[in-house]
PDB file of C-alpha atoms in Angstrom:
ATOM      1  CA  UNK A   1     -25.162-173.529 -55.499  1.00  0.00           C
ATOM      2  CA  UNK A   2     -24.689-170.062 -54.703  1.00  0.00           C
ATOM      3  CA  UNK A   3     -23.365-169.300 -57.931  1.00  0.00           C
ATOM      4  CA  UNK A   4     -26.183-165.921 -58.009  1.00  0.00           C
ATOM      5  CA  UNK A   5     -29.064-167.873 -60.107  1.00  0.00           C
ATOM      6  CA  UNK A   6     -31.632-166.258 -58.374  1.00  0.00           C
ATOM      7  CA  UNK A   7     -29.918-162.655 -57.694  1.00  0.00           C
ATOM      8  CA  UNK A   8     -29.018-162.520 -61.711  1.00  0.00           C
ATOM      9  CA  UNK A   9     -32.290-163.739 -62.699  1.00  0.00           C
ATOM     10  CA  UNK A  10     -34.370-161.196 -60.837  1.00  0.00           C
ATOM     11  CA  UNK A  11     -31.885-158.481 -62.561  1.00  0.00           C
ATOM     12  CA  UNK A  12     -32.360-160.468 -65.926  1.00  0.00           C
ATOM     13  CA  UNK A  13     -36.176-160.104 -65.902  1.00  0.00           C
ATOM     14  CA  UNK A  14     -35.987-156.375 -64.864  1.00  0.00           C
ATOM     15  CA  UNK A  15     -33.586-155.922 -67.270  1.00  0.00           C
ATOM     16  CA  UNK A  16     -35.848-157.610 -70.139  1.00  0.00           C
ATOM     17  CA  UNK A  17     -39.277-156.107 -69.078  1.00  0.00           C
ATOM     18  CA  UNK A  18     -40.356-160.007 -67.961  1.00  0.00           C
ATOM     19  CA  UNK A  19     -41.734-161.934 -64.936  1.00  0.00           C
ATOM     20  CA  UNK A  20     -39.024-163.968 -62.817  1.00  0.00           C
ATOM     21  CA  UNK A  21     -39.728-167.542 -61.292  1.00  0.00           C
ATOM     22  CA  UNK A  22     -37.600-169.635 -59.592  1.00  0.00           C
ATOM     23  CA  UNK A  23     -38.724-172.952 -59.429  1.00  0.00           C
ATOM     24  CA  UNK A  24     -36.751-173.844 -55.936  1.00  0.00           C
ATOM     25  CA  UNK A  25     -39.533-170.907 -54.269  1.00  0.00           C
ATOM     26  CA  UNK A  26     -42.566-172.790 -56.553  1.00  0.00           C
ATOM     27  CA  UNK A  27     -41.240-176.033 -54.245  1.00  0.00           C
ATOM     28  CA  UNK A  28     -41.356-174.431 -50.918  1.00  0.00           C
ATOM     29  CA  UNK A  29     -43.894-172.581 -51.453  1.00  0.00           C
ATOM     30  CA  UNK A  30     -46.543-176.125 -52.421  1.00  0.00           C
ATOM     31  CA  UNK A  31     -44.739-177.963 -49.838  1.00  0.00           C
ATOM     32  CA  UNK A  32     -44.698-175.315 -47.071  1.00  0.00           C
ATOM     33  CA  UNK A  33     -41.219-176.563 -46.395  1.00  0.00           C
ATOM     34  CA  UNK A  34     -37.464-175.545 -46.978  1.00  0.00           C
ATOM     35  CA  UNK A  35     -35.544-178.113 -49.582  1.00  0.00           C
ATOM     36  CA  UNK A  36     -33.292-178.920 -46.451  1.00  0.00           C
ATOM     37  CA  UNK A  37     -36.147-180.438 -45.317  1.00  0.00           C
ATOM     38  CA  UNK A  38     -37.135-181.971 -48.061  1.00  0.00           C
ATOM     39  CA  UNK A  39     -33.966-183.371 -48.677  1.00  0.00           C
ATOM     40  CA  UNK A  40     -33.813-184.632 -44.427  1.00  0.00           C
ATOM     41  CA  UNK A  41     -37.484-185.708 -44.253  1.00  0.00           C
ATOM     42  CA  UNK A  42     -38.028-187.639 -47.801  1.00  0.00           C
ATOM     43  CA  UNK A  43     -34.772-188.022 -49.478  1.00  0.00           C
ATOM     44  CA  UNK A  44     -33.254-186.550 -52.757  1.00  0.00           C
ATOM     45  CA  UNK A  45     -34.928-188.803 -54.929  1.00  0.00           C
ATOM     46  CA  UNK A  46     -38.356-187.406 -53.403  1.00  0.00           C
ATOM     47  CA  UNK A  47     -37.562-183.946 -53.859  1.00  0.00           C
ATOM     48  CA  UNK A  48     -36.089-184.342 -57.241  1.00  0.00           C
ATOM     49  CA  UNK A  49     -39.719-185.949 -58.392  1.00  0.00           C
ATOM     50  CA  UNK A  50     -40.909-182.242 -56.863  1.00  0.00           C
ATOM     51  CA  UNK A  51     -38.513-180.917 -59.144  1.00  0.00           C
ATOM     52  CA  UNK A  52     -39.154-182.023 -62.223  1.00  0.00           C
ATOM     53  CA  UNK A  53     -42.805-181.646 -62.027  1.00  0.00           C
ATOM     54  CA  UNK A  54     -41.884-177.851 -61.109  1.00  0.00           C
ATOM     55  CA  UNK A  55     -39.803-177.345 -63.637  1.00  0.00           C
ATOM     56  CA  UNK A  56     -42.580-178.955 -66.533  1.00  0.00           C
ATOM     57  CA  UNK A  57     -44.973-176.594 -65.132  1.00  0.00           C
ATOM     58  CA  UNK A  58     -42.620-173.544 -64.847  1.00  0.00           C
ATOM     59  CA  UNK A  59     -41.419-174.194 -68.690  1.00  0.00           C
ATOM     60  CA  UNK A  60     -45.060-174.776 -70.235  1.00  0.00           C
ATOM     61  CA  UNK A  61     -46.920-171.503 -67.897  1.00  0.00           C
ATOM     62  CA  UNK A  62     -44.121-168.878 -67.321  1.00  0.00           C
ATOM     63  CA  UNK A  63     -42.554-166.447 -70.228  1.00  0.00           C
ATOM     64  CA  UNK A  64     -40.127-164.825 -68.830  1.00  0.00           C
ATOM     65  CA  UNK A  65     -36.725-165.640 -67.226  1.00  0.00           C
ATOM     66  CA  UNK A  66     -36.755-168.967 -64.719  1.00  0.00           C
ATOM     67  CA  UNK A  67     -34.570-170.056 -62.590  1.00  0.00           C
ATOM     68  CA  UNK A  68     -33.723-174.261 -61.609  1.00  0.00           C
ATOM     69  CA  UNK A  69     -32.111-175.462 -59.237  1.00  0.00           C
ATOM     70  CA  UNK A  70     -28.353-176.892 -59.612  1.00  0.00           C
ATOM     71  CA  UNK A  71     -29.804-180.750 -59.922  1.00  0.00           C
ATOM     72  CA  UNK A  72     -32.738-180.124 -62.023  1.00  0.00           C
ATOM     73  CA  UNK A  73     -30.774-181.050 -65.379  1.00  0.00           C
ATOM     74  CA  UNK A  74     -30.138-184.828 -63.395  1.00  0.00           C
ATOM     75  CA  UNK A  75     -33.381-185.801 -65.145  1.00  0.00           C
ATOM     76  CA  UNK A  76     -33.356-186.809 -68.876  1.00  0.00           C
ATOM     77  CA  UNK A  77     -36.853-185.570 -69.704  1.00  0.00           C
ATOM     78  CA  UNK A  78     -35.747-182.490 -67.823  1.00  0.00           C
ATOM     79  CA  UNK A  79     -32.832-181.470 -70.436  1.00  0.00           C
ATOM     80  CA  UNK A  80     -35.054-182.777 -72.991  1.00  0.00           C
ATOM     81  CA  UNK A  81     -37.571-180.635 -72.351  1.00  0.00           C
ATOM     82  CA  UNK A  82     -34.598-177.411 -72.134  1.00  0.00           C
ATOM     83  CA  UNK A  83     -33.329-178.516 -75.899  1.00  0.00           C
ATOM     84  CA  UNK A  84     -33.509-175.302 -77.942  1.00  0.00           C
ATOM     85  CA  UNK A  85     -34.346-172.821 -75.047  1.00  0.00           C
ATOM     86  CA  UNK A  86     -32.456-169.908 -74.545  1.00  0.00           C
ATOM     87  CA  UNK A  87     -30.510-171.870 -71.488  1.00  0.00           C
ATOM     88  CA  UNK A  88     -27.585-170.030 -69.583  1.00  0.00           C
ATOM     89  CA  UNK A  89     -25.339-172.031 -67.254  1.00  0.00           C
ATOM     90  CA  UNK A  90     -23.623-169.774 -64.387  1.00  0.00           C
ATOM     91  CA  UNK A  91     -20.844-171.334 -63.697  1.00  0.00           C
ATOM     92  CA  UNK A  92     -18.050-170.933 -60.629  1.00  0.00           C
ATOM     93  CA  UNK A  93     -14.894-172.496 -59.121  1.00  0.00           C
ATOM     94  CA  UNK A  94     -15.053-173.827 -55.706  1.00  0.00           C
ATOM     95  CA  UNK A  95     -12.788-171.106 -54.790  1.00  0.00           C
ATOM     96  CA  UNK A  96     -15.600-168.662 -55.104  1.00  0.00           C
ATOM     97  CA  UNK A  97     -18.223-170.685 -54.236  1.00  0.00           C
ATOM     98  CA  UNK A  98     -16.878-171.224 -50.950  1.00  0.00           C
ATOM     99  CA  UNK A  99     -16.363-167.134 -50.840  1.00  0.00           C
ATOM    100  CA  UNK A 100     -19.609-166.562 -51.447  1.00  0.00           C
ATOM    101  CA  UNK A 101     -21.717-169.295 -49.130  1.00  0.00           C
ATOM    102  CA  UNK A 102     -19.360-170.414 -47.318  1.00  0.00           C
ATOM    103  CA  UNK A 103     -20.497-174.238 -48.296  1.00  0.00           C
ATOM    104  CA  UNK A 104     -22.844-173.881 -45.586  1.00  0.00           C
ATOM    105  CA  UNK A 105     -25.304-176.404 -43.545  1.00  0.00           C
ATOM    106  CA  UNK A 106     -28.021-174.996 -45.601  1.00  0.00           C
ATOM    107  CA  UNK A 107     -26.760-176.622 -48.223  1.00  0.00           C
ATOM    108  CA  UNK A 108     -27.889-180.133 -48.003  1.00  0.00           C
ATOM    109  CA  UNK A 109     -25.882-182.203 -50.509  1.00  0.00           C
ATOM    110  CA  UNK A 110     -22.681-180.935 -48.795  1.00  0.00           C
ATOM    111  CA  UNK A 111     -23.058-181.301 -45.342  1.00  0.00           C
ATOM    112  CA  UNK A 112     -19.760-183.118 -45.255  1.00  0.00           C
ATOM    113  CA  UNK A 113     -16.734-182.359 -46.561  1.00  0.00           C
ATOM    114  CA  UNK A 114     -18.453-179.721 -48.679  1.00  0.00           C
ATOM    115  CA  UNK A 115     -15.357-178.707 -50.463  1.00  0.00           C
ATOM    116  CA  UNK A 116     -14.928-182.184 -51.932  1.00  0.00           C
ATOM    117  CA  UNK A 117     -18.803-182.638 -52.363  1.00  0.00           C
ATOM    118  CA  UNK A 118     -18.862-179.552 -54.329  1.00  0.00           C
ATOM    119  CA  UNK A 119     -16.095-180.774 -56.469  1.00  0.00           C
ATOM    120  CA  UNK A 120     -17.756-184.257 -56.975  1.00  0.00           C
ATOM    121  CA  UNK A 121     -20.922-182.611 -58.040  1.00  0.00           C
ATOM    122  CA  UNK A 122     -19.432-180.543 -60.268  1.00  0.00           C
ATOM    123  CA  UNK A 123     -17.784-183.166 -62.048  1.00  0.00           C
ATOM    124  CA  UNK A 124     -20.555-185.110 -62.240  1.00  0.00           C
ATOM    125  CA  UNK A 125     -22.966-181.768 -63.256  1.00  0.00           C
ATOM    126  CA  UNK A 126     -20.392-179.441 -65.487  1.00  0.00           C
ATOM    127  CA  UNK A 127     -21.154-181.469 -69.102  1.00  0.00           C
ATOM    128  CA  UNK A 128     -24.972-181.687 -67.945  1.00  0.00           C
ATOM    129  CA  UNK A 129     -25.438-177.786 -67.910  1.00  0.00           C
ATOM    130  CA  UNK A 130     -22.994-177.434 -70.931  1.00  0.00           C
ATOM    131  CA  UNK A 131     -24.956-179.964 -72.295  1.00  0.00           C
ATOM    132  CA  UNK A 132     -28.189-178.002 -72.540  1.00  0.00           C
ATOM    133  CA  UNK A 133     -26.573-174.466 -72.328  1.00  0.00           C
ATOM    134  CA  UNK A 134     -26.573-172.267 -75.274  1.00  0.00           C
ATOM    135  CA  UNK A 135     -24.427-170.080 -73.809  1.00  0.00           C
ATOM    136  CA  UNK A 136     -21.859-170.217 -70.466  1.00  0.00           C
ATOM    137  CA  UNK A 137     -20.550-167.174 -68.261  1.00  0.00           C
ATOM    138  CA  UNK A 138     -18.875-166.844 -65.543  1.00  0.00           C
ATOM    139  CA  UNK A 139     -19.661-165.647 -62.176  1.00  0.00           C
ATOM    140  CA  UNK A 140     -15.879-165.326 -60.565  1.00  0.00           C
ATOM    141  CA  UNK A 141     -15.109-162.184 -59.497  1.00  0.00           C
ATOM    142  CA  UNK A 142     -17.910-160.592 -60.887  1.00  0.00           C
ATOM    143  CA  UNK A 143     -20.961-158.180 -59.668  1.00  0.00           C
ATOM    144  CA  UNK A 144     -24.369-159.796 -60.358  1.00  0.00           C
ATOM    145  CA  UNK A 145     -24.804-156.745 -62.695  1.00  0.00           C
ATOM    146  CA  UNK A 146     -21.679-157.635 -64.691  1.00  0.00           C
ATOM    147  CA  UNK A 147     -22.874-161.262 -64.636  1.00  0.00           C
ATOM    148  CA  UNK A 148     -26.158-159.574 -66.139  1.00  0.00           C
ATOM    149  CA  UNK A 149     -24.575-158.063 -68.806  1.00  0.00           C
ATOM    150  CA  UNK A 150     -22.645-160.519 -69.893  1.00  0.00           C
ATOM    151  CA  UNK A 151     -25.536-163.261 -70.125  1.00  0.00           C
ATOM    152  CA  UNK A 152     -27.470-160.440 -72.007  1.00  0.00           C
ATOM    153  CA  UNK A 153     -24.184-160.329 -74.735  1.00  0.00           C
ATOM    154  CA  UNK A 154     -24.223-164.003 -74.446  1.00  0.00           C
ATOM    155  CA  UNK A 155     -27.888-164.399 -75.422  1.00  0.00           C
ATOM    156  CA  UNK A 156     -27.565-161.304 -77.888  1.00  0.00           C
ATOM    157  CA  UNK A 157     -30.601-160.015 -75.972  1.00  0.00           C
ATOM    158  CA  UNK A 158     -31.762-156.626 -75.747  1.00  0.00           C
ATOM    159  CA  UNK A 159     -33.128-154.961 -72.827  1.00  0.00           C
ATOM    160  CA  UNK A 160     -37.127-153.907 -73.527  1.00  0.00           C
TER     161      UNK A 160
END
């Protein structure tokens, strides 16, 4: 969360000549709802079902870069179906994640206590996105451009 996913995947895709998606936007967009609501109206479990079947259809009908949300690699069949894709975790302390959202009320899964939550989720997340990462880089302290570059070095990719 807040970690620049979308922001360094838009630059990504310009960068590479490629279409961008963000599968969070292909939610609210089909339900005509924010994923705070979501999350208030149906529970997580309900909006991670929305997930997953966003992120099967983003991954089979989109070639360029994508974006997930931070719980999308929760589901098995989900990192299953990211084995051997060219996967990039962004990853953050919570000193800089609270810098850069502020751990906000828009931010569902920590409306209390966020610092904590976003520890706890982290914990529980990190070895899931290293998991099915081929490559990890760091956000802290660092322009979304610089974060750019350095998933572009990570991914030895070349701009088109």
């Amino acid at each position: 969360m807040g970690v620049g996913k979308s922001t360094v995947g838009r630059l990504l895709a310009e960068r590479l000549g490629v279409g961008y998606r963000d599968t969070d936007d292909d939610i609210v967009a089909a339900e005509g709802r924010t994923i705070a609501d979501i999350f208030v109206d149906e529970g997580e479990p309900a909006f991670r079902a929305l997930e997953k079947r966003a992120v099967r259809a983003a991954v089979s009908g989109h070639d360029g870069v994508l974006s997930l949300g931070g719980g999308a690699i929760l589901d098995e069949d989900t990192r299953t179906l990211l084995a051997g894709q060219p996967v990039v975790y962004l990853s953050m302390d919570v000193e800089e994640a609270v810098r850069r959202t502020g751990l906000g009320v828009a931010r569902p899964l920590l409306a209390v206590n966020p610092r904590k939550q976003w520890r706890e989720l982290m914990e529980a997340r990190r070895h899931l996105y290293e998991d099915v990462a081929e490559a990890v880089v760091a956000t802290d302290g660092r322009t979304p451009e610089e974060v750019t570059e350095a998933v572009l070095n990570a991914l030895e990719l070349k701009e088109a």
